[in-house]
C-alpha cells in the first residue's frame, strides 16, 4: 500500500512539473535603463536612439539618448524596438481552458440578465493560454463574460500573476450587453433556408431590454434595494462603469445610440460594430468609441469589398472615431496572441504604422479607462513594455527579447516555446 501511495505521489509531482505555469516575478527591486532602441510611444510618436529608465514599476525617464543618464542595470537595445505592452480587450482569456471540457469552461452563466456576474472571480491566472500571449507582446487583457442579454461585468488584468486578485489592475470596469440582432439566419439543420432574414422578434426583444432598464432605474431610487442585477446597473447611469454594447448592423447601432441618449448612459462603447463605418459621423458626434472586430476574416456579405475587415478600423479613424482592436469570433482566446498582426494588417491596408499601433496600445487604454497608468511609454506610467528584435506588428520580425510588466522582468517561456525547443532538438540531429 505504501508503495502504491509513493508511486501516485511521484506521478502527481511529475505531472505538476510538466504542466507548471511560469512563476510570477517579484516586484521590481533594481532600476533598469534601456538604451539605443527605437521607442514606439503608443500615441503616434517615435523616439529614435532612445533611453527609457524605470524603477519601482514606473517609467521615470524617456527621451533621446543623452537626455538622461543611464542608471542601475543597463540593457543595450541598439537596433531594436521598444513598445508598450499590447492590450487585448473583450477577451475570455483565463475563463476557458479547453472548450470541450465543461469543467474548464466558465465564461457564461445561465439566464439572460446577469449584469451582476463578475467575470474576474473565475479568471485562472495559471492558464496555459494566458502565458502564450506574452511572447507576442500581449501583456494586458480585459476579461469579459459571454452570453445572455446582459453578460456581466468585465475586469482588466496584467498577464503575470499568482491569482485573480494579484492580476487585477482595474476591477469591474464595465457591463456588457448583447443588443438584439436585426437579422437571423435560418436553421439549416432543420431544413430552413440558411440565408439572412429579418428578425421578427427584434422589436419585442428591444422592448424587453428597455423594460429591464426601467425596472433597474426604479429599483435604484430606493436606498434599501437589494436586487443584485439592478444594483450592478448603477455604474452605467452614474458614469463609474462603461456600458459595452455588442452590436453589428447599421440600424441596430443607430438604435443603440438612441437608447443610450434616452437612458442617459454616461459612457458607451460599441463592440464588434461591423457596420459602424456607415454611421461614423453619428459616432463621432456622440463621442462613442468602438472596439472593432477581428481583422483576419472574410467579409460578412458577398457584395462587400473583399478587404472591408482589413480597413474597417481605418475608415472609423479617418472619421475621427476613437477605435481599438479586439479579437472576438472563433478561437478568440488562442488568437488573441495574434492581435499585433491584425494591427499590422490594418497598416498594410492604408493606415499609418504608428496609428495602427495605437489600435492595440494607447487607444485601447483610453477606451478601457486605464490610460492614466498604462498604454503608452510616458513618465509616471507603468513600465509594462517589451523589447523586440524587429517590427512587432510583423509576424516575421516580432521576436521578443525582454518583456516587463510593471517593471518586473517576466518569463517569455510558454508551452509552445517548450515544444519548439523540444522538437528543434529532435530534428537538428
mmCIF file of N, CA, C and O in Angstrom, residues 8 13 27 32 38 48 99 147 187 195 221 236 275 355 363 424 427:
data_model
loop_
_atom_site.group_PDB
_atom_site.id
_atom_site.type_symbol
_atom_site.label_atom_id
_atom_site.label_comp_id
_atom_site.label_asym_id
_atom_site.label_seq_id
_atom_site.Cartn_x
_atom_site.Cartn_y
_atom_site.Cartn_z
ATOM 1 N N UNK A 8 1.965 7.031 -6.682
ATOM 2 C CA UNK A 8 0.968 8.050 -7.006
ATOM 3 C C UNK A 8 1.511 9.442 -6.721
ATOM 4 O O UNK A 8 1.327 10.390 -7.500
ATOM 5 N N UNK A 13 3.640 14.763 -8.579
ATOM 6 C CA UNK A 13 4.738 15.723 -8.605
ATOM 7 C C UNK A 13 5.263 15.913 -10.015
ATOM 8 O O UNK A 13 5.476 17.035 -10.495
ATOM 9 N N UNK A 27 8.215 41.935 -7.328
ATOM 10 C CA UNK A 27 8.207 43.359 -7.678
ATOM 11 C C UNK A 27 9.609 43.835 -8.049
ATOM 12 O O UNK A 27 10.618 43.331 -7.539
ATOM 13 N N UNK A 32 16.204 49.928 -13.957
ATOM 14 C CA UNK A 32 16.585 49.390 -15.263
ATOM 15 C C UNK A 32 16.569 50.519 -16.290
ATOM 16 O O UNK A 32 15.645 51.337 -16.317
ATOM 17 N N UNK A 38 14.695 52.063 -30.808
ATOM 18 C CA UNK A 38 13.644 52.917 -31.350
ATOM 19 C C UNK A 38 12.415 52.712 -30.481
ATOM 20 O O UNK A 38 11.879 51.609 -30.402
ATOM 21 N N UNK A 48 13.796 57.908 -31.810
ATOM 22 C CA UNK A 48 14.955 57.140 -32.294
ATOM 23 C C UNK A 48 16.080 57.218 -31.256
ATOM 24 O O UNK A 48 16.210 58.212 -30.541
ATOM 25 N N UNK A 99 -12.372 24.057 -24.444
ATOM 26 C CA UNK A 99 -13.789 24.273 -24.721
ATOM 27 C C UNK A 99 -14.606 22.999 -24.585
ATOM 28 O O UNK A 99 -15.776 23.035 -24.176
ATOM 29 N N UNK A 147 -22.617 35.572 -23.301
ATOM 30 C CA UNK A 147 -23.954 35.019 -23.178
ATOM 31 C C UNK A 147 -25.008 35.969 -22.674
ATOM 32 O O UNK A 147 -24.717 36.973 -22.029
ATOM 33 N N UNK A 187 -32.237 27.956 -39.693
ATOM 34 C CA UNK A 187 -31.601 26.769 -39.118
ATOM 35 C C UNK A 187 -31.488 25.696 -40.199
ATOM 36 O O UNK A 187 -32.414 24.909 -40.413
ATOM 37 N N UNK A 195 -30.050 31.455 -45.335
ATOM 38 C CA UNK A 195 -29.755 32.851 -45.609
ATOM 39 C C UNK A 195 -30.276 33.791 -44.529
ATOM 40 O O UNK A 195 -31.046 33.398 -43.643
ATOM 41 N N UNK A 221 -33.780 53.892 -7.168
ATOM 42 C CA UNK A 221 -34.273 55.061 -6.441
ATOM 43 C C UNK A 221 -34.530 54.742 -4.971
ATOM 44 O O UNK A 221 -34.599 55.648 -4.140
ATOM 45 N N UNK A 236 -23.548 52.353 -14.816
ATOM 46 C CA UNK A 236 -23.702 52.884 -16.184
ATOM 47 C C UNK A 236 -24.534 54.166 -16.187
ATOM 48 O O UNK A 236 -24.490 54.921 -17.160
ATOM 49 N N UNK A 275 -20.757 47.279 -39.001
ATOM 50 C CA UNK A 275 -21.223 48.297 -39.935
ATOM 51 C C UNK A 275 -21.126 49.718 -39.363
ATOM 52 O O UNK A 275 -21.771 50.645 -39.855
ATOM 53 N N UNK A 355 -0.138 54.755 -36.104
ATOM 54 C CA UNK A 355 -1.567 54.829 -35.769
ATOM 55 C C UNK A 355 -2.137 53.426 -35.598
ATOM 56 O O UNK A 355 -3.014 53.199 -34.758
ATOM 57 N N UNK A 363 -4.968 53.687 -27.735
ATOM 58 C CA UNK A 363 -6.412 53.768 -27.924
ATOM 59 C C UNK A 363 -7.149 52.771 -27.045
ATOM 60 O O UNK A 363 -8.206 53.084 -26.467
ATOM 61 N N UNK A 424 12.864 21.095 -31.933
ATOM 62 C CA UNK A 424 14.035 21.613 -32.652
ATOM 63 C C UNK A 424 15.231 20.727 -32.374
ATOM 64 O O UNK A 424 16.034 20.421 -33.275
ATOM 65 N N UNK A 427 14.903 17.389 -34.439
ATOM 66 C CA UNK A 427 15.119 17.456 -35.885
ATOM 67 C C UNK A 427 16.473 18.068 -36.257
ATOM 68 O O UNK A 427 16.818 18.089 -37.443
#
